[in-house]
Amino acid sequence: MFDSPAYDAHEKIVDVNDPETGLRAIIAIHSTARGPAAGGSRLWTYTDASAARTDALRLSRGMSYKNAMAELPFGGGKAVIMGPVAPEDRERIFAAFGRAVEALGGQYITAEDVGVSVSDMMIVARETKYVSGLATEGAIGGDPSPFTARGVRIGIEAAVKARLNRDSLDGVRVAVQGLGHVGGYLCQELHERGAKLIVADINPDRVQDMRARFGADIADVREILLTEADVVAPCALGAIITPEVAEHLNTGIVAGAANNQLSIPEAGAVLARRGILYAPDYVINAGGIIAVSAEYNGGVDRAGIDAQIEAIGPRLADIFARAKAEHRLTGDVADALARAKMVRI
Ligand code: NAI
């Protein structure tokens, strides 16, 4: 572990092996400086255990940055559950995972991530109280996606102001890649503010839905990132902005929900050289963890969550201004600010 390129002074990595249920998982705790390590659980079929470990190391580190930047009382952690999991084993696997989280005594707090649903977390919650993202009728909680989408829309507004000097999204062309939980809500937020949408998803039903509801133009999934638009909003997979893609984009702004959008840091340098403003992903997509944090810790009402999500706008504006004044990459400015906040509070 200590020799892995993805290792970044992580505090603790726990390998979970439960022969009774077949659960194999890795829980990575990057930092507990600000509070318990919070971050979702991902269910994914990896090529091997080393790929799963690399993912856990990288994602947990990302959560430390995201939570610190959003000024939440959390450190960063992440769990990966190694798939595939057969539907009939799902309940037993998630119950065993809940016991593994409980055994950490609150050092790690889990929630949903890719491949994991609210119903899975309800099973986890039978075994541990260190879990968030649960369905709670009428109260704050459950699916974080609408909150994430709202923060992304606010971040896009900040980027449009900084790059295009426009105060509204009216008539701004936004290309949205991925119309799932976040992408769908984001299209609604943008449409309500007069933006023109160009959309793509590998699922044709989702594309047709956006066309019917918001009059969105449709692009080919292979073309959406290269579409001529004011803003490109990646809301599907990570690592989609490679240096080569960055070289060929026809936009002034990249601002979307997907985690780890830049395939390698050099892609950020290409964007900057071409005058394309990049909104660091973990800053703009923090709305969901803000809502999850409020659900878990309590004491924050809807207005409090809204205020914290609104703060994503000025936070990004500050990062954009510093990057411009100091001739630095927006990602580097964000990382330095986040690291400075990774201290005991
Ligand atoms: P989701 O799984 O609901 O949606 C992803 C969508 O992307 C699906 O509709 C899928 O068909 C589509 N897609 C997959 N490959 C594609 C491709 N090559 N081209 C076009 N579309 C493609 O996931 P969700 O929750 O909407 O998350 C989207 C991204 O945002 C992910 O990267 C996730 O890690 C990130 N994120 C999500 C948060 C949340 O609150 N759900 C919070 C922070 C980040």
PDB file of N, CA, C and O in Angstrom, residues 138-141 147 150 154 287 290-291 294-295 298-312:
ATOM      1  N   GLY A 138     -40.438  13.298   4.357  1.00  0.00           N
ATOM      2  CA  GLY A 138     -40.734  14.648   4.820  1.00  0.00           C
ATOM      3  C   GLY A 138     -39.555  15.381   5.426  1.00  0.00           C
ATOM      4  O   GLY A 138     -39.587  16.582   5.603  1.00  0.00           O
ATOM      5  N   ALA A 139     -38.481  14.650   5.756  1.00  0.00           N
ATOM      6  CA  ALA A 139     -37.331  15.306   6.392  1.00  0.00           C
ATOM      7  C   ALA A 139     -36.213  15.469   5.367  1.00  0.00           C
ATOM      8  O   ALA A 139     -36.328  15.039   4.223  1.00  0.00           O
ATOM      9  N   ILE A 140     -35.124  16.086   5.823  1.00  0.00           N
ATOM     10  CA  ILE A 140     -33.958  16.226   4.957  1.00  0.00           C
ATOM     11  C   ILE A 140     -33.315  14.857   4.811  1.00  0.00           C
ATOM     12  O   ILE A 140     -33.131  14.148   5.793  1.00  0.00           O
ATOM     13  N   GLY A 141     -32.985  14.471   3.609  1.00  0.00           N
ATOM     14  CA  GLY A 141     -32.301  13.196   3.451  1.00  0.00           C
ATOM     15  C   GLY A 141     -32.637  12.532   2.140  1.00  0.00           C
ATOM     16  O   GLY A 141     -33.426  13.031   1.355  1.00  0.00           O
ATOM     17  N   PHE A 147     -29.592  18.281  -4.995  1.00  0.00           N
ATOM     18  CA  PHE A 147     -28.725  19.273  -4.339  1.00  0.00           C
ATOM     19  C   PHE A 147     -27.424  19.435  -5.125  1.00  0.00           C
ATOM     20  O   PHE A 147     -26.908  20.540  -5.282  1.00  0.00           O
ATOM     21  N   ARG A 150     -28.194  21.501  -8.181  1.00  0.00           N
ATOM     22  CA  ARG A 150     -28.380  22.913  -7.866  1.00  0.00           C
ATOM     23  C   ARG A 150     -27.025  23.609  -7.717  1.00  0.00           C
ATOM     24  O   ARG A 150     -26.795  24.705  -8.234  1.00  0.00           O
ATOM     25  N   ILE A 154     -25.377  26.672  -9.947  1.00  0.00           N
ATOM     26  CA  ILE A 154     -24.836  27.895  -9.327  1.00  0.00           C
ATOM     27  C   ILE A 154     -23.373  28.085  -9.763  1.00  0.00           C
ATOM     28  O   ILE A 154     -22.939  29.204 -10.066  1.00  0.00           O
ATOM     29  N   GLY A 287     -22.743  19.938  -3.648  1.00  0.00           N
ATOM     30  CA  GLY A 287     -24.113  20.110  -3.122  1.00  0.00           C
ATOM     31  C   GLY A 287     -24.655  18.847  -2.468  1.00  0.00           C
ATOM     32  O   GLY A 287     -25.312  18.900  -1.426  1.00  0.00           O
ATOM     33  N   ILE A 290     -23.103  18.199   0.916  1.00  0.00           N
ATOM     34  CA  ILE A 290     -23.622  19.210   1.855  1.00  0.00           C
ATOM     35  C   ILE A 290     -24.967  18.730   2.424  1.00  0.00           C
ATOM     36  O   ILE A 290     -25.211  18.799   3.633  1.00  0.00           O
ATOM     37  N   ALA A 291     -25.823  18.198   1.557  1.00  0.00           N
ATOM     38  CA  ALA A 291     -27.125  17.689   2.009  1.00  0.00           C
ATOM     39  C   ALA A 291     -26.957  16.435   2.874  1.00  0.00           C
ATOM     40  O   ALA A 291     -27.628  16.282   3.902  1.00  0.00           O
ATOM     41  N   ALA A 294     -25.863  17.456   6.299  1.00  0.00           N
ATOM     42  CA  ALA A 294     -26.965  18.013   7.093  1.00  0.00           C
ATOM     43  C   ALA A 294     -27.847  16.888   7.622  1.00  0.00           C
ATOM     44  O   ALA A 294     -28.293  16.908   8.771  1.00  0.00           O
ATOM     45  N   GLU A 295     -28.075  15.887   6.778  1.00  0.00           N
ATOM     46  CA  GLU A 295     -28.895  14.748   7.198  1.00  0.00           C
ATOM     47  C   GLU A 295     -28.215  14.011   8.355  1.00  0.00           C
ATOM     48  O   GLU A 295     -28.851  13.659   9.342  1.00  0.00           O
ATOM     49  N   GLY A 298     -27.598  16.607  11.520  1.00  0.00           N
ATOM     50  CA  GLY A 298     -28.776  17.296  12.032  1.00  0.00           C
ATOM     51  C   GLY A 298     -28.454  18.759  12.320  1.00  0.00           C
ATOM     52  O   GLY A 298     -27.336  19.231  12.069  1.00  0.00           O
ATOM     53  N   GLY A 299     -29.423  19.486  12.828  1.00  0.00           N
ATOM     54  CA  GLY A 299     -29.177  20.867  13.234  1.00  0.00           C
ATOM     55  C   GLY A 299     -29.090  21.854  12.089  1.00  0.00           C
ATOM     56  O   GLY A 299     -28.861  23.045  12.308  1.00  0.00           O
ATOM     57  N   VAL A 300     -29.232  21.382  10.846  1.00  0.00           N
ATOM     58  CA  VAL A 300     -29.217  22.308   9.708  1.00  0.00           C
ATOM     59  C   VAL A 300     -30.555  22.155   8.986  1.00  0.00           C
ATOM     60  O   VAL A 300     -30.946  21.044   8.639  1.00  0.00           O
ATOM     61  N   ASP A 301     -31.270  23.258   8.807  1.00  0.00           N
ATOM     62  CA  ASP A 301     -32.562  23.162   8.118  1.00  0.00           C
ATOM     63  C   ASP A 301     -32.366  23.411   6.628  1.00  0.00           C
ATOM     64  O   ASP A 301     -31.251  23.617   6.141  1.00  0.00           O
ATOM     65  N   ARG A 302     -33.461  23.400   5.918  1.00  0.00           N
ATOM     66  CA  ARG A 302     -33.406  23.542   4.470  1.00  0.00           C
ATOM     67  C   ARG A 302     -32.730  24.855   4.054  1.00  0.00           C
ATOM     68  O   ARG A 302     -31.925  24.905   3.130  1.00  0.00           O
ATOM     69  N   ALA A 303     -33.045  25.939   4.812  1.00  0.00           N
ATOM     70  CA  ALA A 303     -32.446  27.240   4.485  1.00  0.00           C
ATOM     71  C   ALA A 303     -30.927  27.193   4.695  1.00  0.00           C
ATOM     72  O   ALA A 303     -30.163  27.794   3.927  1.00  0.00           O
ATOM     73  N   GLY A 304     -30.512  26.458   5.718  1.00  0.00           N
ATOM     74  CA  GLY A 304     -29.075  26.325   5.996  1.00  0.00           C
ATOM     75  C   GLY A 304     -28.364  25.583   4.876  1.00  0.00           C
ATOM     76  O   GLY A 304     -27.265  25.961   4.459  1.00  0.00           O
ATOM     77  N   ILE A 305     -29.011  24.521   4.386  1.00  0.00           N
ATOM     78  CA  ILE A 305     -28.424  23.770   3.258  1.00  0.00           C
ATOM     79  C   ILE A 305     -28.338  24.681   2.038  1.00  0.00           C
ATOM     80  O   ILE A 305     -27.316  24.737   1.353  1.00  0.00           O
ATOM     81  N   ASP A 306     -29.442  25.398   1.770  1.00  0.00           N
ATOM     82  CA  ASP A 306     -29.467  26.293   0.604  1.00  0.00           C
ATOM     83  C   ASP A 306     -28.317  27.303   0.673  1.00  0.00           C
ATOM     84  O   ASP A 306     -27.641  27.551  -0.324  1.00  0.00           O
ATOM     85  N   ALA A 307     -28.095  27.857   1.867  1.00  0.00           N
ATOM     86  CA  ALA A 307     -27.037  28.873   2.019  1.00  0.00           C
ATOM     87  C   ALA A 307     -25.665  28.247   1.739  1.00  0.00           C
ATOM     88  O   ALA A 307     -24.813  28.861   1.081  1.00  0.00           O
ATOM     89  N   GLN A 308     -25.468  27.017   2.224  1.00  0.00           N
ATOM     90  CA  GLN A 308     -24.168  26.365   1.979  1.00  0.00           C
ATOM     91  C   GLN A 308     -23.975  26.053   0.496  1.00  0.00           C
ATOM     92  O   GLN A 308     -22.860  26.126  -0.017  1.00  0.00           O
ATOM     93  N   ILE A 309     -25.053  25.702  -0.174  1.00  0.00           N
ATOM     94  CA  ILE A 309     -24.928  25.406  -1.614  1.00  0.00           C
ATOM     95  C   ILE A 309     -24.724  26.710  -2.397  1.00  0.00           C
ATOM     96  O   ILE A 309     -23.922  26.748  -3.341  1.00  0.00           O
ATOM     97  N   GLU A 310     -25.400  27.775  -1.986  1.00  0.00           N
ATOM     98  CA  GLU A 310     -25.198  29.088  -2.630  1.00  0.00           C
ATOM     99  C   GLU A 310     -23.727  29.503  -2.557  1.00  0.00           C
ATOM    100  O   GLU A 310     -23.201  30.144  -3.463  1.00  0.00           O
ATOM    101  N   ALA A 311     -23.050  29.116  -1.459  1.00  0.00           N
ATOM    102  CA  ALA A 311     -21.651  29.538  -1.254  1.00  0.00           C
ATOM    103  C   ALA A 311     -20.711  28.945  -2.310  1.00  0.00           C
ATOM    104  O   ALA A 311     -19.578  29.409  -2.465  1.00  0.00           O
ATOM    105  N   ILE A 312     -21.174  27.908  -3.021  1.00  0.00           N
ATOM    106  CA  ILE A 312     -20.333  27.334  -4.090  1.00  0.00           C
ATOM    107  C   ILE A 312     -20.034  28.401  -5.149  1.00  0.00           C
ATOM    108  O   ILE A 312     -18.943  28.432  -5.720  1.00  0.00           O
TER     109      ILE A 312
END
